[in-house]
PDB file of C-alpha atoms in Angstrom:
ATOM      1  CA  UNK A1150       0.000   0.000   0.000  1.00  0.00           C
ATOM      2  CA  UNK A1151       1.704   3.498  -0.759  1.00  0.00           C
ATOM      3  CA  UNK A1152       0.522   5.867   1.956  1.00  0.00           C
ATOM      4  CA  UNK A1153       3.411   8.112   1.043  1.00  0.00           C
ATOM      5  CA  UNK A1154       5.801   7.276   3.737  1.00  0.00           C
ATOM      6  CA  UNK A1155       3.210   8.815   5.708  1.00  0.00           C
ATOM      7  CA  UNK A1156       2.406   6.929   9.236  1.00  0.00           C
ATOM      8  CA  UNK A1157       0.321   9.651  10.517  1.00  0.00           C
ATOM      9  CA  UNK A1158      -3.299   7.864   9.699  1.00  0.00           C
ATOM     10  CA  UNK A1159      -3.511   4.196   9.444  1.00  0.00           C
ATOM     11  CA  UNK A1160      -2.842   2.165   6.182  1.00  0.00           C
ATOM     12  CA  UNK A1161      -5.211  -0.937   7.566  1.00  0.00           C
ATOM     13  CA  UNK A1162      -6.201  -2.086  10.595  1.00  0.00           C
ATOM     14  CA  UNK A1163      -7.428  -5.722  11.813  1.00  0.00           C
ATOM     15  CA  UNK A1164     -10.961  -5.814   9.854  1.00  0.00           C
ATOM     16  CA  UNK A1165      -9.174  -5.466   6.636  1.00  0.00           C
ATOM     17  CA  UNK A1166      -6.027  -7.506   7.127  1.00  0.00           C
ATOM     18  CA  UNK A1167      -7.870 -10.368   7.815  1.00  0.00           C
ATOM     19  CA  UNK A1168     -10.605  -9.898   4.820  1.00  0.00           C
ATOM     20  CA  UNK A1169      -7.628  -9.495   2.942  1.00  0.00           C
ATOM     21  CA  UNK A1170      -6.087 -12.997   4.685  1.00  0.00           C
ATOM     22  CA  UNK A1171      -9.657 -14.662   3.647  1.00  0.00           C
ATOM     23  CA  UNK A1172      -9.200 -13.334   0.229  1.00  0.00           C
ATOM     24  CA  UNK A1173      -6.429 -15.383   0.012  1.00  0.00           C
ATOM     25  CA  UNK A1174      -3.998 -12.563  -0.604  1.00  0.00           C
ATOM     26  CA  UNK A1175      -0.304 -13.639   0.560  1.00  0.00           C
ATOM     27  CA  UNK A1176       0.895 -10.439   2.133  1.00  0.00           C
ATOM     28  CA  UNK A1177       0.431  -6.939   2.959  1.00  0.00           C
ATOM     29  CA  UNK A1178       2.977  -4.413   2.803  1.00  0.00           C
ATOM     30  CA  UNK A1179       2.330  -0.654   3.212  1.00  0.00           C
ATOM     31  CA  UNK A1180       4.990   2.323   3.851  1.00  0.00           C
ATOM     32  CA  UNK A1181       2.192   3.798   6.557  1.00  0.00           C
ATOM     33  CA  UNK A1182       1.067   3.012   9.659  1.00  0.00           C
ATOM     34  CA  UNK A1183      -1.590   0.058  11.173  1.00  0.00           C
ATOM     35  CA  UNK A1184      -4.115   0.339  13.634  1.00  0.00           C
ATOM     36  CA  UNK A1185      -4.444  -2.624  15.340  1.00  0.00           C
ATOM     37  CA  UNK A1186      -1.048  -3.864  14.739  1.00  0.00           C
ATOM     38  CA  UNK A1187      -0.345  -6.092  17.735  1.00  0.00           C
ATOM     39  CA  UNK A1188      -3.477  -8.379  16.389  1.00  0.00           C
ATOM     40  CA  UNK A1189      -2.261  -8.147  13.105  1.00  0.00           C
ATOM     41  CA  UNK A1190       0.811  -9.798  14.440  1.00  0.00           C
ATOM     42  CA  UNK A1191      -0.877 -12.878  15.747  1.00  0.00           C
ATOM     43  CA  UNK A1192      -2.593 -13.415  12.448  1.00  0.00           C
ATOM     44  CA  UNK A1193      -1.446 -15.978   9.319  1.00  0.00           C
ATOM     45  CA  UNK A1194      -0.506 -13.256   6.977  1.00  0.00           C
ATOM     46  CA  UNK A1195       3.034 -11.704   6.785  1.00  0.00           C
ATOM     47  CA  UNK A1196       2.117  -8.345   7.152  1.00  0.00           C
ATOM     48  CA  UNK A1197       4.894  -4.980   6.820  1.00  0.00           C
ATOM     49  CA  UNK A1198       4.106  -1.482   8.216  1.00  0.00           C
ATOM     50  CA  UNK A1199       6.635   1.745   9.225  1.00  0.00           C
ATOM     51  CA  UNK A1200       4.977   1.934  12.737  1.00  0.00           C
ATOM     52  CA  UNK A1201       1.690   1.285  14.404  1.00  0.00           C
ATOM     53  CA  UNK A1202      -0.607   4.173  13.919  1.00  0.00           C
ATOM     54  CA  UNK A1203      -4.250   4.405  15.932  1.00  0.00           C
ATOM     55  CA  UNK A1204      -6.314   7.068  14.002  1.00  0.00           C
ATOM     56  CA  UNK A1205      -7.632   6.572  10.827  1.00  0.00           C
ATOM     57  CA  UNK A1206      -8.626   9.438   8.391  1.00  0.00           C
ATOM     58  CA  UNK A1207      -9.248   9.403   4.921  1.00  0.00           C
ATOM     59  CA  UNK A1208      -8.329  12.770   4.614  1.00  0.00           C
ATOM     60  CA  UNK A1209      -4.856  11.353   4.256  1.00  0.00           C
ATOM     61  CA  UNK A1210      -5.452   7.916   2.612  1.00  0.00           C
ATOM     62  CA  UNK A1211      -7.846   6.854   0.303  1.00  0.00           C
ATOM     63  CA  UNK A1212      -8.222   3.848  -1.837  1.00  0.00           C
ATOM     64  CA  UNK A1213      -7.669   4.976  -5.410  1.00  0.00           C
ATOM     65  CA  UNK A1214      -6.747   2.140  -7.438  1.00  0.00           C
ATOM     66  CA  UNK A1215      -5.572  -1.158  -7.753  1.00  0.00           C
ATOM     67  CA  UNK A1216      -2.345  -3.354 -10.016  1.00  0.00           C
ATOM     68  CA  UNK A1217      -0.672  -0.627 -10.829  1.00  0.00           C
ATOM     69  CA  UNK A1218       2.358   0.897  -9.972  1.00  0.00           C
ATOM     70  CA  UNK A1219       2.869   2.290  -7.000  1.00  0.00           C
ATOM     71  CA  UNK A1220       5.654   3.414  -5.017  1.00  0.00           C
ATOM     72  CA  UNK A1221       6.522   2.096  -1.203  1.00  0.00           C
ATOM     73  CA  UNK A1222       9.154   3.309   1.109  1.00  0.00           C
ATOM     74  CA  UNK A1223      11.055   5.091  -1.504  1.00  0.00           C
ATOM     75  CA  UNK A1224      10.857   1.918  -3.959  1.00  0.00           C
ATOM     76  CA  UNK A1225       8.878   1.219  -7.106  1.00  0.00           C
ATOM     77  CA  UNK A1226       6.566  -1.432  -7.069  1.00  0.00           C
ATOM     78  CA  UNK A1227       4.556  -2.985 -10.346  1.00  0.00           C
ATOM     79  CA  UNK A1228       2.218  -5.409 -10.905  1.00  0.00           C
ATOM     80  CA  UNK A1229       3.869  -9.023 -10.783  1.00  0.00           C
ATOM     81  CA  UNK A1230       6.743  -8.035  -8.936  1.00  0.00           C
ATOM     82  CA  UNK A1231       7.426 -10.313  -5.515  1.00  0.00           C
ATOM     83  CA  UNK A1232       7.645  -8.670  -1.839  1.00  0.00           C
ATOM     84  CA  UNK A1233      10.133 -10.938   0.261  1.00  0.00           C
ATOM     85  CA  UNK A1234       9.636  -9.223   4.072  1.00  0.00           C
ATOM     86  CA  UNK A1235      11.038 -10.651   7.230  1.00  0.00           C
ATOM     87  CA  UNK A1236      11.550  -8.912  10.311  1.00  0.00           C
ATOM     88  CA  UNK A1237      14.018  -7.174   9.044  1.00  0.00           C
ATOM     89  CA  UNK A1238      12.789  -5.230   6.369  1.00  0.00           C
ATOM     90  CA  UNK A1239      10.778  -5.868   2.920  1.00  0.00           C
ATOM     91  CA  UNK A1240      12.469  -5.525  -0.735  1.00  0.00           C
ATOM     92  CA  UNK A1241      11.227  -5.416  -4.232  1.00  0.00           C
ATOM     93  CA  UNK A1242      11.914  -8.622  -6.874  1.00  0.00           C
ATOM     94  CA  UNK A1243      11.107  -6.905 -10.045  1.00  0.00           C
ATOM     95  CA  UNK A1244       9.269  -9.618 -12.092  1.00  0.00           C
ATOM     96  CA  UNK A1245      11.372  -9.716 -15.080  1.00  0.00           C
ATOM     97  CA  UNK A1246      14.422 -10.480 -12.155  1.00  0.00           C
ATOM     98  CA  UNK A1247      12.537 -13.041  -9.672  1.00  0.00           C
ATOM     99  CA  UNK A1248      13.838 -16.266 -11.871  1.00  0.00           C
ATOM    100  CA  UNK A1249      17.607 -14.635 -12.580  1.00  0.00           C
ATOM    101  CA  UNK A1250      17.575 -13.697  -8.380  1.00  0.00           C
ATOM    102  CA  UNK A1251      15.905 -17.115  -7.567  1.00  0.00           C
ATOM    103  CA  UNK A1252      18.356 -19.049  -9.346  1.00  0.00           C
ATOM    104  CA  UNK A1253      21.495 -17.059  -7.848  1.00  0.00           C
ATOM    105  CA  UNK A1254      19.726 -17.442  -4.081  1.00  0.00           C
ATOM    106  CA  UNK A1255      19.651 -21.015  -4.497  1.00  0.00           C
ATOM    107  CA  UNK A1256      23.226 -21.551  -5.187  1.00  0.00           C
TER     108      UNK A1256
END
């Protein structure tokens, strides 16, 4: 989710993680905030944020669109491309790269 870099307002909070979790979607990544984020912890879905964040207002995020490119913490993100996140941190597999990368990560 690109919020901007901006934690100020919640990204997503528990509701939608987990719809998102019974959608089947494998992650959620977003360079904003969650509300919520100790329970989105506990659930089966990696899930990435900058910092917790309580308030929600949709005066500084709103849903606009969806598969398209987007950036997220300062990186580009398109369609197709693969989100590896641990603990650590989260980084961008460009599609046309994930087989080339794959291959070299497995040697």
């Amino acid at each position: 989710m690109d919020s901007r870099n901006d934690p100020r307002a919640a990204s997503a909070g528990s509701i939608l993680v987990s719809r998102l979790m019974m959608r089947n979607v494998a992650g959620v990544v977003t360079d904003g905030g969650f509300r919520d984020a100790s329970e989105i912890a506990t659930l089966a879905i990696p899930a990435f944020h900058q910092r917790p964040s309580a308030p929600t207002n949709l005066t500084l995020h709103q849903a606009i669109d969806i598969n398209v490119p987007v950036g997220c913490g300062g990186a580009p993100v398109f369609p197709e491309d693969v989100i590896v996140g641990d603990n650590d941190g989260v980084i961008v597999v460009h599609a046309h790269l994930a087989d080339e990368i794959a291959v070299e990560a497995l040697k």
